[in-house]
Amino acid sequence: MTSTSGPAPWHHDHRFDAGNAGAERRTRIVVWITAAMMAIEIASGLWFNSMALLADGLHMGSHVLAIGLSAMAYAAARRYASDGRFAFGTWKIEILGGFASAVLLAAVAAMMAVGSVERILSPQPIQYREAIAVAIVGLMVNVLSAWLLGHRHDHDHDHGHDHAHGQGGHGHAHGHAGAGASGAAHADLNLRSAYLHVLADAVTSLLAIVALAGGWWLGWDWLDPVMGIVGAVLVAIWAAQLIRATSAVLLDREMDHPVVEEIREVVRDHGQAHGTRLTDLHVWRVGRAAYACTLTLVTRDAGLTPAAVRDWLAVHEEIAHA
């Protein structure tokens, strides 16, 4: 007998819903803070002729757009949360916002690298004292923004849990926080993208301070554009990591997640007595901590029903649909 199951009766869960009011509110605040500092740093970089400071300001400008996209993604996910046309809810709107933000982060890294190389080839005089003062203010603003985004009150935290399942009281304890190669299972990737943007700003500001101090006190004028290149490399690495994490979710690359093996184990434990075996399995992510799966079983048990299989899987609360 081959049977496939429909939506699980326990599918409605807070983890399955999109929207994160706290993260959305903090993201909006950071957008305005970053926009104000962006204007100050760009103007100061041009006035004081500092490539590191100008790069930081331009970097902040891209972050205003990117963090704004994150805020818009939260708003859109919340607005369309009750729209029945979204089969598994609107959570992936947030992931799409995070992906777009990551692409912008990569573009900023390229822009920083090009600008720094230009300054190495064509050095310009820098007003160090004023530029350092502005960079310090920028660093303070970035630290504040990072704290706002990192100080989370939502449910996007890792977890561990114990389950007991199987015939004969077989116990199975497990804890996992991975989402394949995409990081924490509960990670809010949209919030992470905004956080990485302000973190990149903070690092760039710190590098600018080091570069300006070295140029002012030691006469190392070359240090300013070199630090710009170092910052560009760091930002590019973070952008690549975020692109991988968000694209994995958007492309449903979840078959290496621990929950996949847990599903296989459940079927083995419950079905071995009646020759039930799993012949096809697909698992994909539909929320920060929620997964859907479709599976096909072949069995000699004439009494086995899809409802019974759902009961087997219910021990794993992260399976929202089966």
Coordinates of C-alpha atoms in Angstrom, one line a residue:
M1 CA 0.0 0.0 0.0
T2 CA 1.2 3.5 -0.9
S3 CA -0.2 6.4 1.0
T4 CA 0.5 10.1 1.1
S5 CA -0.7 12.4 3.8
G6 CA -2.2 15.8 3.6
P7 CA -1.9 18.8 5.9
A8 CA -1.2 17.8 9.5
P9 CA -4.0 18.7 12.0
W10 CA -1.5 20.5 14.3
H11 CA -0.1 22.8 11.5
H12 CA -1.1 26.1 13.0
D13 CA 1.8 27.3 15.2
H14 CA 3.2 30.6 16.2
R15 CA 6.6 29.6 14.7
F16 CA 4.8 29.1 11.4
D17 CA 3.6 32.8 11.2
A18 CA 5.6 35.5 9.6
G19 CA 6.2 38.9 11.2
N20 CA 8.2 40.0 14.1
A21 CA 6.9 43.2 15.6
G22 CA 9.8 43.8 17.9
A23 CA 12.4 43.3 15.2
E24 CA 10.4 45.4 12.8
R25 CA 10.2 48.3 15.3
R26 CA 14.0 48.1 16.1
T27 CA 14.9 47.9 12.4
R28 CA 12.9 51.1 11.7
I29 CA 14.7 52.9 14.5
V30 CA 18.1 51.8 13.1
V31 CA 17.1 53.0 9.6
W32 CA 16.7 56.6 10.9
I33 CA 19.8 56.5 13.0
T34 CA 21.9 55.2 10.2
A35 CA 20.5 57.7 7.7
A36 CA 21.5 60.6 9.9
M37 CA 25.0 59.3 10.5
M38 CA 25.3 58.5 6.7
A39 CA 24.7 62.1 5.8
I40 CA 27.3 63.3 8.4
E41 CA 30.0 60.9 7.4
I42 CA 29.6 61.4 3.6
A43 CA 29.8 65.2 4.1
S44 CA 32.8 64.9 6.4
G45 CA 34.6 62.5 4.2
L46 CA 34.4 64.9 1.3
W47 CA 35.3 67.9 3.4
F48 CA 38.2 66.3 5.2
N49 CA 39.3 64.2 2.2
S50 CA 39.3 60.8 4.0
M51 CA 38.7 57.8 1.8
A52 CA 38.2 55.6 4.9
L53 CA 35.6 58.0 6.2
L54 CA 33.9 58.5 2.8
A55 CA 33.8 54.7 2.3
D56 CA 32.2 54.4 5.7
G57 CA 29.6 57.0 4.8
L58 CA 28.8 55.4 1.4
H59 CA 28.7 52.1 3.1
M60 CA 26.2 53.5 5.6
G61 CA 24.2 54.9 2.6
S62 CA 23.8 51.4 1.2
H63 CA 22.8 50.2 4.6
V64 CA 20.0 52.7 4.9
L65 CA 18.6 51.1 1.8
A66 CA 19.3 47.5 2.9
I67 CA 18.0 47.9 6.4
G68 CA 15.0 49.8 5.0
L69 CA 14.4 46.7 2.8
S70 CA 14.5 44.5 5.9
A71 CA 11.9 46.8 7.6
M72 CA 9.7 46.7 4.4
A73 CA 9.9 42.9 4.3
Y74 CA 8.6 42.7 7.9
A75 CA 5.8 45.1 7.0
A76 CA 4.9 43.1 3.9
A77 CA 4.9 39.8 5.7
R78 CA 2.7 41.2 8.4
R79 CA 0.3 42.8 5.9
Y80 CA -0.2 39.7 3.8
A81 CA -0.1 37.2 6.6
S82 CA -3.8 36.4 6.3
D83 CA -3.7 36.2 2.4
G84 CA -4.7 32.7 1.5
R85 CA -2.8 32.8 -1.7
F86 CA 0.4 32.2 0.2
A87 CA 0.2 28.4 0.8
F88 CA 2.7 28.4 3.6
G89 CA 2.4 31.9 4.9
T90 CA 4.5 35.0 4.2
W91 CA 7.6 34.2 6.2
K92 CA 9.7 33.9 3.0
I93 CA 9.1 37.5 2.2
E94 CA 11.5 38.2 5.1
I95 CA 14.0 35.8 3.7
L96 CA 13.7 37.5 0.3
G97 CA 14.4 40.8 2.0
G98 CA 17.5 39.4 3.7
F99 CA 18.7 38.0 0.4
A100 CA 18.4 41.4 -1.3
S101 CA 20.1 43.0 1.6
A102 CA 23.0 40.6 1.3
V103 CA 23.4 41.3 -2.4
L104 CA 23.6 45.1 -1.6
L105 CA 26.2 44.3 1.0
A106 CA 28.3 42.5 -1.6
A107 CA 28.0 45.5 -3.9
V108 CA 29.1 47.9 -1.2
A109 CA 32.2 45.7 -0.6
A110 CA 33.1 46.0 -4.3
M111 CA 32.6 49.8 -4.2
M112 CA 34.8 50.1 -1.1
A113 CA 37.6 48.1 -2.7
V114 CA 37.5 50.1 -6.0
G115 CA 37.5 53.4 -4.1
S116 CA 40.4 52.4 -1.9
V117 CA 42.5 51.2 -4.8
E118 CA 41.9 54.5 -6.5
R119 CA 43.2 56.4 -3.4
I120 CA 46.4 54.1 -3.3
L121 CA 47.1 55.0 -6.9
S122 CA 46.3 58.7 -6.4
P123 CA 46.9 59.8 -2.8
Q124 CA 45.1 62.8 -1.4
P125 CA 45.8 64.9 1.7
I126 CA 43.6 64.2 4.7
Q127 CA 42.5 66.4 7.6
Y128 CA 43.1 63.7 10.2
R129 CA 41.9 65.3 13.4
E130 CA 38.4 66.2 12.1
A131 CA 38.1 62.9 10.3
I132 CA 38.9 60.9 13.4
A133 CA 36.3 62.8 15.4
V134 CA 33.6 62.0 12.9
A135 CA 34.7 58.3 12.7
I136 CA 34.5 57.9 16.5
V137 CA 30.9 59.3 16.4
G138 CA 30.1 56.9 13.6
L139 CA 31.5 54.0 15.6
M140 CA 29.3 54.9 18.6
V141 CA 26.2 55.1 16.4
N142 CA 27.0 51.7 14.9
V143 CA 27.5 50.1 18.3
L144 CA 24.2 51.5 19.4
S145 CA 22.4 50.2 16.3
A146 CA 24.0 46.8 16.6
W147 CA 22.9 46.6 20.2
L148 CA 19.3 47.5 19.2
L149 CA 19.2 44.8 16.6
G150 CA 21.0 42.2 18.7
H151 CA 18.9 42.8 21.8
R152 CA 16.1 40.4 20.7
H153 CA 12.8 39.6 22.5
D154 CA 11.4 37.4 19.7
H155 CA 11.3 33.7 19.3
D156 CA 14.2 33.4 16.9
H157 CA 16.4 31.5 19.4
D158 CA 17.9 28.1 19.3
H159 CA 16.4 25.3 21.2
G160 CA 16.9 21.8 22.4
H161 CA 14.2 19.3 23.2
D162 CA 13.8 15.7 24.2
H163 CA 11.3 13.3 22.6
A164 CA 10.3 9.7 23.3
H165 CA 8.9 7.7 20.4
G166 CA 8.8 4.3 18.9
Q167 CA 7.4 1.0 19.9
G168 CA 8.3 -0.5 23.2
G169 CA 9.0 2.9 24.8
H170 CA 12.1 3.5 22.7
G171 CA 13.4 6.9 23.8
H172 CA 15.1 9.4 21.6
A173 CA 16.6 12.6 22.9
H174 CA 18.0 15.2 20.6
G175 CA 18.7 18.9 20.3
H176 CA 19.6 20.7 17.2
A177 CA 20.1 24.3 16.1
G178 CA 21.1 23.8 12.5
A179 CA 19.3 24.6 9.3
G180 CA 21.5 22.7 7.0
A181 CA 24.3 25.0 6.1
S182 CA 22.1 28.0 6.8
G183 CA 22.8 28.5 10.5
A184 CA 20.4 28.3 13.4
A185 CA 17.1 26.7 12.8
H186 CA 15.2 29.5 14.4
A187 CA 17.4 32.3 13.0
D188 CA 15.6 35.4 11.7
L189 CA 17.7 35.9 8.6
N190 CA 16.0 39.2 7.8
L191 CA 17.1 40.6 11.2
R192 CA 20.5 39.0 10.7
S193 CA 20.9 40.8 7.4
A194 CA 20.2 44.1 9.1
Y195 CA 22.5 43.3 12.0
L196 CA 25.3 42.4 9.6
H197 CA 24.9 45.7 7.8
V198 CA 25.4 47.7 11.0
L199 CA 28.1 45.4 12.2
A200 CA 30.0 45.9 8.9
D201 CA 29.5 49.7 9.5
A202 CA 31.0 49.4 13.0
V203 CA 34.0 47.4 11.7
T204 CA 34.5 49.9 8.9
S205 CA 34.4 52.8 11.3
L206 CA 36.9 51.1 13.6
L207 CA 39.3 50.5 10.7
A208 CA 38.9 54.1 9.6
I209 CA 39.9 55.3 13.1
V210 CA 43.0 53.0 13.1
A211 CA 43.9 54.2 9.6
L212 CA 43.4 57.9 10.4
A213 CA 45.4 57.6 13.7
G214 CA 48.2 55.8 11.9
G215 CA 48.3 58.5 9.2
W216 CA 48.2 61.4 11.7
W217 CA 50.7 60.1 14.3
L218 CA 53.0 58.0 12.1
G219 CA 52.7 59.6 8.7
W220 CA 51.4 56.4 7.2
D221 CA 49.1 58.0 4.5
W222 CA 48.9 54.6 2.7
L223 CA 47.1 53.1 5.8
D224 CA 43.8 54.9 5.0
P225 CA 43.1 53.2 1.7
V226 CA 44.6 49.9 2.8
M227 CA 42.2 49.7 5.7
G228 CA 39.4 50.5 3.2
I229 CA 40.4 47.3 1.3
V230 CA 40.6 45.3 4.5
G231 CA 37.1 46.4 5.4
A232 CA 35.9 45.6 1.9
V233 CA 37.2 42.0 2.3
L234 CA 35.4 41.5 5.6
V235 CA 32.2 42.9 4.3
A236 CA 32.4 40.6 1.2
I237 CA 32.9 37.6 3.4
W238 CA 29.8 38.5 5.5
A239 CA 27.8 39.1 2.4
A240 CA 28.7 35.8 0.9
Q241 CA 27.7 34.0 4.1
L242 CA 24.3 35.7 4.2
I243 CA 23.7 35.0 0.5
R244 CA 24.3 31.3 1.1
A245 CA 22.1 31.3 4.2
T246 CA 19.1 33.1 2.6
S247 CA 19.4 31.3 -0.8
A248 CA 19.4 27.9 0.9
V249 CA 16.0 28.8 2.4
L250 CA 14.6 30.3 -0.8
L251 CA 15.7 27.3 -2.9
D252 CA 14.4 24.8 -0.3
R253 CA 17.8 23.2 0.3
E254 CA 17.0 21.5 3.6
M255 CA 17.6 17.8 3.0
D256 CA 20.7 17.9 5.2
H257 CA 18.8 19.3 8.2
P258 CA 18.7 17.0 11.3
V259 CA 14.9 16.8 11.1
V260 CA 15.2 14.8 7.8
E261 CA 17.0 12.0 9.6
E262 CA 14.6 12.2 12.5
I263 CA 11.7 11.6 10.1
R264 CA 13.5 8.6 8.6
E265 CA 14.1 7.3 12.1
V266 CA 10.5 7.7 13.2
V267 CA 9.4 5.6 10.2
R268 CA 12.0 2.9 10.9
D269 CA 11.1 2.7 14.6
H270 CA 7.3 2.5 14.1
G271 CA 7.2 0.6 10.8
Q272 CA 9.8 -2.1 11.1
A273 CA 7.4 -4.6 12.8
H274 CA 5.0 -4.4 9.8
G275 CA 7.5 -4.0 7.0
T276 CA 6.7 -0.3 6.5
R277 CA 9.4 1.5 4.7
L278 CA 10.0 5.0 3.4
T279 CA 10.4 5.3 -0.4
D280 CA 10.2 9.0 -1.0
L281 CA 10.8 12.1 1.3
H282 CA 10.9 15.8 0.7
V283 CA 11.4 18.4 3.4
W284 CA 11.4 22.1 3.1
R285 CA 11.3 25.1 5.5
V286 CA 8.1 27.2 5.9
G287 CA 8.9 29.2 9.0
R288 CA 11.7 30.2 11.4
A289 CA 11.3 26.9 13.2
A290 CA 8.7 25.1 11.0
Y291 CA 9.1 22.5 8.3
A292 CA 6.8 20.8 5.9
C293 CA 7.4 17.3 4.5
T294 CA 5.8 15.0 1.9
L295 CA 6.5 11.3 2.2
T296 CA 5.5 8.0 0.5
L297 CA 5.4 4.8 2.4
V298 CA 5.2 1.2 1.3
T299 CA 3.8 -1.2 3.9
R300 CA 2.2 -4.6 4.5
D301 CA 0.1 -3.2 7.3
A302 CA -3.4 -2.9 5.8
G303 CA -4.6 -0.8 8.8
L304 CA -1.9 1.9 8.5
T305 CA -3.5 5.3 7.8
P306 CA -2.0 8.8 7.0
A307 CA -3.4 9.9 10.4
A308 CA -1.3 7.3 12.2
V309 CA 1.8 8.4 10.4
R310 CA 1.1 12.0 11.4
D311 CA 0.8 10.8 15.0
W312 CA 4.3 9.2 14.7
L313 CA 5.7 12.5 13.4
A314 CA 3.9 14.7 15.9
V315 CA 6.6 14.1 18.5
H316 CA 8.8 16.5 16.4
E317 CA 7.0 19.8 16.9
E318 CA 9.0 21.5 14.2
I319 CA 7.1 19.5 11.6
A320 CA 4.3 21.9 10.9
H321 CA 2.8 20.0 7.8
A322 CA 3.1 16.4 6.8

